[in-house]
Tab-separated table of C-alpha atoms and ligand atoms in Angstrom:
chain	number	residue	atom	x	y	z
Z	1	MET	CA	283.044	-108.562	160.646
Z	2	PHE	CA	286.022	-109.009	158.264
Z	3	ASP	CA	285.733	-112.612	158.317
Z	4	GLN	CA	282.178	-112.429	157.294
Z	5	ILE	CA	282.995	-110.027	154.495
Z	6	LEU	CA	285.934	-111.678	153.438
Z	7	GLU	CA	284.234	-115.023	152.856
Z	8	LEU	CA	281.583	-113.775	150.816
Z	9	TYR	CA	284.295	-113.143	148.386
Z	10	GLY	CA	286.026	-116.942	149.207
Z	11	LEU	CA	289.158	-115.298	151.191
Z	12	HIS	CA	290.093	-116.531	154.545
Z	13	VAL	CA	290.609	-113.734	156.773
Z	14	SER	CA	293.612	-115.534	158.196
Z	15	ASP	CA	295.663	-114.881	154.969
Z	16	TYR	CA	295.109	-111.336	155.216
Z	17	LYS	CA	296.459	-108.193	157.061
Z	18	ILE	CA	294.206	-105.295	157.418
Z	19	ALA	CA	294.831	-101.999	157.803
Z	20	GLU	CA	292.955	-98.507	157.361
Z	21	PHE	CA	293.372	-96.723	154.435
Z	22	GLY	CA	293.093	-93.367	153.422
Z	23	SER	CA	291.725	-90.341	154.290
Z	24	GLY	CA	287.539	-89.649	152.881
Z	25	LEU	CA	285.192	-88.006	154.699
Z	26	ILE	CA	282.523	-90.156	154.145
Z	27	ASN	CA	283.406	-93.862	153.117
Z	28	HIS	CA	285.748	-96.399	155.227
Z	29	THR	CA	288.552	-97.733	153.484
Z	30	TRP	CA	290.943	-100.527	154.476
Z	31	LYS	CA	294.141	-102.327	152.270
Z	32	VAL	CA	293.940	-105.772	152.494
Z	33	CYS	CA	297.541	-107.161	152.228
Z	34	GLY	CA	298.095	-111.031	151.634
Z	35	PRO	CA	298.453	-113.546	148.734
Z	36	GLU	CA	297.086	-110.840	146.556
Z	37	ASN	CA	296.055	-107.147	147.613
Z	38	TYR	CA	292.864	-105.614	147.980
Z	39	ILE	CA	291.143	-102.363	148.731
Z	40	LEU	CA	288.114	-102.879	150.876
Z	41	GLN	CA	285.439	-100.116	151.279
Z	42	HIS	CA	282.642	-99.605	153.428
Z	43	ILE	CA	279.669	-97.438	151.682
Z	44	ASN	CA	278.106	-94.388	154.190
Z	45	ALA	CA	274.588	-95.979	153.541
Z	46	GLY	CA	273.417	-92.981	155.403
Z	47	VAL	CA	274.755	-90.716	152.426
Z	48	PHE	CA	274.649	-93.075	149.531
Z	49	LYS	CA	271.039	-93.665	150.273
Z	50	ASP	CA	270.866	-96.142	147.257
Z	51	PRO	CA	274.301	-98.036	147.267
Z	52	GLU	CA	273.121	-100.719	144.482
Z	53	ALA	CA	272.902	-97.526	142.296
Z	54	ILE	CA	276.819	-97.334	142.281
Z	55	ALA	CA	277.284	-100.775	141.427
Z	56	GLU	CA	275.069	-100.651	138.599
Z	57	ASN	CA	276.686	-97.496	137.436
Z	58	VAL	CA	280.137	-98.820	137.544
Z	59	ALA	CA	278.849	-102.331	135.919
Z	60	LEU	CA	277.608	-100.439	133.082
Z	61	LEU	CA	280.797	-98.425	132.734
Z	62	GLU	CA	282.837	-101.433	132.691
Z	63	THR	CA	280.780	-103.052	129.817
Z	64	TYR	CA	281.226	-100.357	127.714
Z	65	LEU	CA	284.863	-99.092	128.230
Z	66	LYS	CA	285.817	-102.801	127.600
Z	67	GLN	CA	284.071	-102.915	124.516
Z	68	THR	CA	285.094	-99.361	123.121
Z	69	GLU	CA	288.612	-99.271	124.980
Z	70	PRO	CA	289.755	-102.517	125.806
Z	71	ASP	CA	293.226	-101.180	126.984
Z	72	TYR	CA	291.877	-98.745	129.044
Z	73	LEU	CA	292.615	-99.108	133.202
Z	74	PHE	CA	288.994	-99.491	134.706
Z	75	VAL	CA	289.169	-100.577	138.301
Z	76	ALA	CA	286.055	-102.545	138.503
Z	77	PRO	CA	285.243	-104.085	142.351
Z	78	VAL	CA	285.452	-107.755	142.801
Z	79	ARG	CA	282.976	-110.091	142.013
Z	80	SER	CA	281.640	-111.914	145.215
Z	81	LEU	CA	280.945	-115.747	144.935
Z	82	SER	CA	277.571	-114.890	144.357
Z	83	GLY	CA	278.526	-112.359	141.423
Z	84	LYS	CA	277.909	-109.522	142.808
Z	85	TYR	CA	280.030	-106.051	142.854
Z	86	LEU	CA	278.470	-105.015	146.209
Z	87	ILE	CA	277.697	-107.316	149.113
Z	88	LYS	CA	275.629	-106.846	152.319
Z	89	THR	CA	276.555	-107.619	156.052
Z	90	ASP	CA	274.018	-109.555	158.083
Z	91	ASP	CA	273.872	-106.226	160.134
Z	92	GLY	CA	272.765	-104.466	156.725
Z	93	GLU	CA	276.043	-102.787	155.731
Z	94	TYR	CA	277.368	-102.359	152.347
Z	95	TYR	CA	281.001	-103.335	151.274
Z	96	ARG	CA	282.991	-103.885	148.070
Z	97	LEU	CA	286.320	-105.003	147.199
Z	98	PHE	CA	288.524	-103.723	144.650
Z	99	PRO	CA	291.849	-105.273	143.340
Z	100	PHE	CA	294.963	-103.166	144.356
Z	101	VAL	CA	296.635	-102.163	141.339
Z	102	GLU	CA	300.014	-103.364	141.697
Z	103	ASN	CA	302.833	-100.718	141.553
Z	104	SER	CA	300.619	-97.969	141.692
Z	105	VAL	CA	300.973	-94.933	143.945
Z	106	THR	CA	298.471	-92.773	145.167
Z	107	ILE	CA	299.277	-89.101	146.643
Z	108	THR	CA	297.650	-86.937	149.136
Z	109	GLU	CA	299.434	-83.749	148.066
Z	110	ILE	CA	300.378	-82.482	144.932
Z	111	GLN	CA	304.210	-82.047	144.793
Z	112	ASP	CA	304.870	-80.846	141.221
Z	113	GLN	CA	303.120	-79.936	138.019
Z	114	LYS	CA	303.598	-82.979	136.327
Z	115	GLU	CA	301.076	-84.770	138.911
Z	116	ALA	CA	298.435	-81.502	138.089
Z	117	PHE	CA	298.658	-82.012	134.609
Z	118	GLU	CA	298.725	-86.198	134.594
Z	119	ALA	CA	295.545	-86.195	137.139
Z	120	ALA	CA	293.745	-83.565	135.209
Z	121	HIS	CA	294.688	-85.699	131.935
Z	122	GLN	CA	293.144	-88.642	133.480
Z	123	PHE	CA	289.991	-87.011	134.472
Z	124	GLY	CA	289.592	-85.349	131.391
Z	125	GLN	CA	290.278	-88.733	129.493
Z	126	PHE	CA	287.683	-90.579	131.783
Z	127	THR	CA	284.958	-87.862	130.664
Z	128	TYR	CA	286.359	-87.832	126.927
Z	129	LEU	CA	286.208	-92.021	126.271
Z	130	LEU	CA	282.593	-91.798	127.492
Z	131	ARG	CA	281.190	-88.637	125.398
Z	132	ASN	CA	279.121	-90.926	123.716
Z	133	PHE	CA	277.348	-93.283	126.599
Z	134	ASP	CA	273.647	-92.789	126.918
Z	135	LEU	CA	273.477	-90.664	130.324
Z	136	ASP	CA	269.988	-91.683	130.647
Z	137	LYS	CA	271.392	-95.254	131.458
Z	138	LEU	CA	273.359	-93.886	134.574
Z	139	HIS	CA	271.573	-93.499	137.960
Z	140	TYR	CA	272.276	-90.248	139.999
Z	141	THR	CA	274.090	-91.580	142.886
Z	142	LEU	CA	273.474	-88.506	145.074
Z	143	PRO	CA	270.854	-86.819	143.083
Z	144	GLN	CA	271.653	-82.621	143.150
Z	145	PHE	CA	274.787	-83.292	144.354
Z	146	HIS	CA	276.961	-80.381	142.829
Z	147	ASP	CA	273.211	-78.440	142.348
Z	148	LEU	CA	274.687	-74.872	143.852
Z	149	LYS	CA	271.071	-73.977	144.040
Z	150	LEU	CA	270.299	-76.430	146.344
Z	151	ARG	CA	273.518	-76.262	148.587
Z	152	PHE	CA	272.195	-72.399	148.912
Z	153	GLU	CA	268.780	-73.221	149.859
Z	154	GLN	CA	270.046	-75.847	152.393
Z	155	PHE	CA	272.403	-73.023	153.387
Z	156	GLU	CA	269.934	-70.300	153.968
Z	157	LYS	CA	267.387	-72.986	155.839
Z	158	ALA	CA	270.389	-73.810	158.188
Z	159	CYS	CA	270.703	-69.996	158.879
Z	160	ILE	CA	266.956	-70.313	160.303
Z	161	THR	CA	267.280	-73.638	162.161
Z	162	ALA	CA	270.605	-73.402	163.712
Z	163	SER	CA	271.444	-72.760	167.577
Z	164	SER	CA	271.827	-69.215	168.151
Z	165	ASN	CA	275.129	-70.158	169.479
Z	166	ARG	CA	276.351	-71.309	166.388
Z	167	LEU	CA	274.640	-68.490	164.565
Z	168	ILE	CA	276.608	-65.850	166.321
Z	169	ILE	CA	280.019	-67.962	166.026
Z	170	ALA	CA	279.322	-68.209	162.094
Z	171	ALA	CA	277.862	-64.520	161.564
Z	172	ASN	CA	280.898	-63.344	159.667
Z	173	LEU	CA	281.207	-66.012	157.536
Z	174	ILE	CA	277.703	-66.110	156.683
Z	175	LYS	CA	277.891	-62.776	155.327
Z	176	ASP	CA	280.836	-63.701	153.386
Z	177	ILE	CA	278.684	-66.226	151.606
Z	178	TYR	CA	276.362	-63.737	151.086
Z	179	LYS	CA	279.287	-61.201	149.354
Z	180	HIS	CA	280.284	-63.945	147.040
Z	181	GLN	CA	276.306	-64.467	145.967
Z	182	GLU	CA	277.146	-63.725	142.104
Z	183	ILE	CA	278.745	-67.131	142.189
Z	184	LEU	CA	274.947	-68.626	142.434
Z	185	PHE	CA	273.423	-65.829	139.962
Z	186	ILE	CA	276.186	-66.934	137.267
Z	187	TYR	CA	275.814	-70.550	138.040
Z	188	GLN	CA	271.827	-70.272	137.510
Z	189	GLN	CA	272.218	-68.798	134.213
Z	190	LEU	CA	274.240	-71.418	133.088
Z	191	THR	CA	272.229	-74.049	134.094
Z	192	ASP	CA	268.697	-72.723	133.851
Z	193	HIS	CA	269.249	-71.712	129.763
Z	194	ASN	CA	270.974	-75.373	129.304
Z	195	LYS	CA	274.429	-73.455	128.193
Z	196	LEU	CA	276.350	-76.346	129.165
Z	197	PRO	CA	275.895	-80.025	128.145
Z	198	LEU	CA	275.781	-82.885	130.350
Z	199	ARG	CA	278.645	-85.230	130.530
Z	200	VAL	CA	279.935	-88.470	132.687
Z	201	ILE	CA	281.517	-86.855	135.164
Z	202	HIS	CA	283.436	-88.344	138.180
Z	203	HIS	CA	282.062	-85.734	140.697
Z	204	ASP	CA	285.585	-86.181	143.116
Z	205	THR	CA	288.813	-85.154	141.463
Z	206	LYS	CA	290.643	-84.879	144.372
Z	207	ILE	CA	294.378	-85.874	143.893
Z	208	SER	CA	293.960	-89.087	145.871
Z	209	ASN	CA	291.554	-90.245	143.465
Z	210	VAL	CA	294.202	-90.733	140.668
Z	211	LEU	CA	296.398	-93.999	140.616
Z	212	PHE	CA	300.140	-93.055	139.571
Z	213	ASP	CA	302.794	-95.270	138.347
Z	214	LYS	CA	306.514	-94.782	140.208
Z	215	ASP	CA	307.321	-92.132	137.578
Z	216	HIS	CA	304.382	-90.061	138.351
Z	217	ASN	CA	302.541	-90.461	135.345
Z	218	GLY	CA	298.761	-91.161	135.919
Z	219	LEU	CA	297.086	-94.033	135.174
Z	220	CYS	CA	293.606	-94.285	136.010
Z	221	VAL	CA	291.125	-92.478	137.842
Z	222	ILE	CA	289.362	-94.335	141.149
Z	223	ASP	CA	286.409	-94.038	143.233
Z	224	LEU	CA	283.553	-94.108	141.257
Z	225	ASP	CA	280.664	-93.597	143.839
Z	226	THR	CA	279.492	-90.126	142.511
Z	227	VAL	CA	280.377	-91.090	138.868
Z	228	MET	CA	276.833	-89.701	137.134
Z	229	PRO	CA	275.356	-87.248	134.712
Z	230	GLY	CA	277.030	-83.706	135.399
Z	231	TYR	CA	278.905	-80.701	134.270
Z	232	PHE	CA	282.599	-80.410	133.406
Z	233	MET	CA	282.755	-77.641	136.244
Z	234	SER	CA	282.454	-80.149	138.923
Z	235	ASP	CA	285.621	-81.733	138.209
Z	236	VAL	CA	287.438	-79.155	136.649
Z	237	GLY	CA	286.331	-77.114	139.612
Z	238	ASP	CA	287.098	-79.409	142.065
Z	239	MET	CA	290.669	-80.172	140.898
Z	240	LEU	CA	291.056	-76.337	140.802
Z	241	ARG	CA	289.943	-76.487	144.606
Z	242	THR	CA	291.856	-78.838	145.736
Z	243	TYR	CA	295.450	-78.813	143.868
Z	244	LEU	CA	296.177	-75.293	143.512
Z	245	SER	CA	296.815	-74.443	147.511
Z	246	PRO	CA	299.985	-76.483	149.169
Z	247	ALA	CA	297.516	-75.993	152.399
Z	248	ASN	CA	294.360	-77.933	152.331
Z	249	GLU	CA	290.992	-77.727	153.393
Z	250	GLU	CA	291.767	-78.773	156.942
Z	251	GLU	CA	294.799	-76.050	157.330
Z	252	ARG	CA	293.859	-73.692	160.311
Z	253	ASP	CA	296.937	-71.329	159.511
Z	254	PHE	CA	295.267	-69.049	156.549
Z	255	SER	CA	298.258	-67.642	155.704
Z	256	ARG	CA	299.474	-71.016	154.262
Z	257	ILE	CA	296.525	-70.872	151.783
Z	258	GLN	CA	298.031	-69.457	148.432
Z	259	ILE	CA	297.513	-69.991	144.725
Z	260	ASN	CA	300.235	-71.791	142.830
Z	261	GLU	CA	299.135	-70.151	139.394
Z	262	GLU	CA	301.783	-72.585	137.585
Z	263	CYS	CA	299.239	-75.420	138.679
Z	264	PHE	CA	296.155	-73.723	137.101
Z	265	TYR	CA	297.966	-73.711	133.424
Z	266	ALA	CA	298.979	-77.710	134.316
Z	267	ILE	CA	295.353	-78.410	135.187
Z	268	TYR	CA	294.112	-76.790	131.974
Z	269	LYS	CA	296.737	-77.841	129.830
Z	270	GLY	CA	296.208	-81.366	131.289
Z	271	TYR	CA	292.345	-81.218	131.079
Z	272	LEU	CA	292.352	-79.832	127.322
Z	273	SER	CA	294.712	-82.756	126.490
Z	274	ALA	CA	291.991	-85.080	126.868
Z	275	MET	CA	288.851	-82.925	126.598
Z	276	GLY	CA	290.105	-80.142	124.022
Z	277	THR	CA	288.169	-81.394	121.005
Z	278	ALA	CA	285.195	-82.199	123.119
Z	279	LEU	CA	284.648	-79.187	125.275
Z	280	THR	CA	282.233	-76.404	123.807
Z	281	ALA	CA	283.377	-72.751	123.620
Z	282	THR	CA	281.315	-71.984	126.484
Z	283	GLU	CA	282.652	-75.078	128.585
Z	284	LYS	CA	286.032	-73.118	127.880
Z	285	ASP	CA	284.852	-69.648	128.465
Z	286	TYR	CA	284.063	-71.006	131.898
Z	287	PHE	CA	287.127	-73.078	132.926
Z	288	THR	CA	288.106	-70.363	135.629
Z	289	PHE	CA	284.103	-69.998	137.130
Z	290	ALA	CA	284.662	-73.501	137.767
Z	291	GLY	CA	287.115	-73.066	140.151
Z	292	LYS	CA	285.038	-70.296	141.944
Z	293	TYR	CA	281.797	-72.620	141.769
Z	294	MET	CA	283.312	-75.659	143.809
Z	295	ILE	CA	285.205	-73.700	146.284
Z	296	TYR	CA	282.436	-71.500	147.101
Z	297	MET	CA	279.960	-74.366	147.253
Z	298	GLN	CA	282.495	-76.373	149.525
Z	299	ALA	CA	282.403	-73.416	151.753
Z	300	ILE	CA	278.635	-73.248	151.765
Z	301	ARG	CA	278.611	-76.973	152.411
Z	302	PHE	CA	281.015	-76.821	155.551
Z	303	LEU	CA	279.239	-73.788	156.887
Z	304	THR	CA	275.741	-75.710	156.589
Z	305	ASP	CA	276.960	-78.477	158.227
Z	306	PHE	CA	278.455	-76.423	161.087
Z	307	LEU	CA	275.137	-74.721	161.350
Z	308	ASN	CA	273.396	-77.937	161.325
Z	309	GLY	CA	275.336	-79.290	164.220
Z	310	ASP	CA	277.796	-81.236	162.534
Z	311	VAL	CA	275.383	-84.260	161.234
Z	312	TYR	CA	277.134	-84.860	157.772
Z	313	TYR	CA	281.207	-84.260	157.640
Z	314	HIS	CA	282.890	-86.600	159.720
Z	315	THR	CA	284.989	-83.961	162.393
Z	316	ILE	CA	287.119	-84.837	165.013
Z	317	TYR	CA	287.397	-81.546	166.970
Z	318	ALA	CA	284.882	-78.714	167.923
Z	319	GLN	CA	284.214	-75.858	165.018
Z	320	GLN	CA	286.344	-77.911	162.363
Z	321	ASN	CA	283.422	-77.422	159.977
Z	322	LEU	CA	283.648	-74.018	160.845
Z	323	ILE	CA	287.448	-73.586	159.989
Z	324	ARG	CA	286.627	-75.523	156.854
Z	325	ALA	CA	284.420	-73.064	155.808
Z	326	GLN	CA	286.980	-70.333	156.368
Z	327	ASN	CA	289.635	-71.908	155.001
Z	328	GLN	CA	287.362	-72.308	151.995
Z	329	LEU	CA	286.234	-68.386	152.078
Z	330	THR	CA	290.033	-67.782	152.405
Z	331	LEU	CA	290.772	-69.751	149.032
Z	332	LEU	CA	287.992	-68.463	147.271
Z	333	GLY	CA	289.420	-64.958	147.942
Z	334	GLN	CA	293.089	-65.759	146.858
Z	335	PHE	CA	291.652	-67.492	143.680
Z	336	ILE	CA	289.705	-64.351	142.292
Z	337	LYS	CA	293.075	-62.640	143.351
Z	338	SER	CA	294.699	-64.609	140.301
Z	339	GLU	CA	291.728	-64.829	138.112
Z	340	LYS	CA	292.519	-62.009	135.507
Z	341	ARG	CA	295.903	-63.755	135.212
Z	342	PHE	CA	294.413	-67.068	134.473
Z	343	LYS	CA	291.846	-65.786	131.816
Z	344	LYS	CA	294.787	-64.415	130.111
Z	345	PHE	CA	296.418	-67.292	130.169
Z	346	ILE	CA	293.565	-69.103	128.464
Z	347	GLN	CA	293.255	-66.265	126.084
Z	348	TYR	CA	296.852	-66.767	124.956
Z	349	PHE	CA	296.812	-70.506	124.947
Z	350	SER	CA	293.659	-70.803	122.585
Z	351	PHE	CA	295.299	-67.970	120.246
Z	352	LYS	CA	298.821	-69.870	120.350
Z	353	HIS	CA	296.896	-73.449	119.783
Z	354	LEU	CA	294.883	-71.974	116.873
Z	355	ASN	CA	297.990	-70.655	115.085
Z	356	VAL	CA	299.822	-74.048	115.415
Z	357	VAL	CA	296.570	-75.702	114.269
Z	358	ASN	CA	296.442	-73.051	110.820
X	1	LIG	C1	283.407	-85.769	150.647
X	1	LIG	O1	284.443	-88.544	151.487
X	1	LIG	P1	285.399	-87.852	150.620
X	1	LIG	O2	286.278	-86.897	151.123
X	1	LIG	O3	285.414	-88.555	149.168
X	1	LIG	C2	282.557	-85.027	149.943
X	1	LIG	C3	282.967	-84.375	148.694
X	1	LIG	C4	283.570	-83.193	149.251
X	1	LIG	C5	284.511	-83.567	150.464
X	1	LIG	C6	285.424	-82.575	151.023
X	1	LIG	C7	279.733	-87.873	148.644
X	1	LIG	O4	284.388	-86.518	150.065
X	1	LIG	O5	281.955	-83.640	147.971
X	1	LIG	O6	284.128	-82.349	148.394
X	1	LIG	O7	284.497	-84.515	151.152
X	1	LIG	N1	281.824	-86.342	149.486
X	1	LIG	C8	280.242	-86.562	149.708
X	1	LIG	O8	286.681	-82.846	151.926
X	1	LIG	O9	279.838	-85.757	150.376
X	2	LIG	MG1	284.648	-89.711	147.456
């Protein structure tokens, strides 16, 4: 397989060593080491039904950023010999190759607040630099990806179609999802009344999607499959979901799920350092809500997948999606405990900032 793929780029498999890379739940990734280094990625076409749409989006963004921000580091895929960003093998699978950004490092777990600040700055900068990009040109690579209303409907459907065995095991978590349903209502109020502007949003802001230099300064964002129009809450919320706790979504010892409040402040400052002048007052007001929204939605998505028989997320042990859902609900509870302090900080920060400006 690798020989066929590399040949389409004019490379010979015998010149390269290929090893698994990263830990995504959807796409499969390899590092290709040789005279030059690359990242090879298989696109899960069961999830991304229209892989060509991803390639078209990336090409459009690349052209736009080259014109408007020539110094911005945008990691576009390598073009194949026939000029394509995306190749299809004889067995109908889609792959693309990226240049490996030399001297860059990826992080899988946040070690200090500087990394959180830097990552938030990078994701903020990405949206900021694309603030005047014509959204109508972008494809929705995963339609309604972060539509909480749809995710809730899918969850309710799964509750009806689930096996009685899984339903019984999940009963307490299902109750918990309903207990937090006000998050859905607030989301609906915000979106039904167009209170948030649509922007170019990354939609997968986990820390491993930022490249850093060796001093842990942010270099750029990667993994652009889910770049499409969306709300700031998706990016900010997923950073809050994945950066605040030292234990990640796979943790089974729930006592380790805790909130590092300093990290929240770093994300806020980092995101605003890039997006501060662009964010609307409503967006700033809903910064904390963004975290609840994304944590809640991820809990719903994991639980839905458990009820559906583990058909979406890659699992390696029985009940993994159930544990993940319980993990996220625990995180949600901890986040809510810190919420008042987060809001106070934001109020104080805006006040201080105003005084400095005036
Ligand atoms: C999936 O494959 P990965 O890890 O980049 C998922 C995200 C979830 C994440 C949870 C296309 O992302 O939405 O937040 O798992 N991506 C898709 O780990 O569903
Ligand atoms: Mg991803």
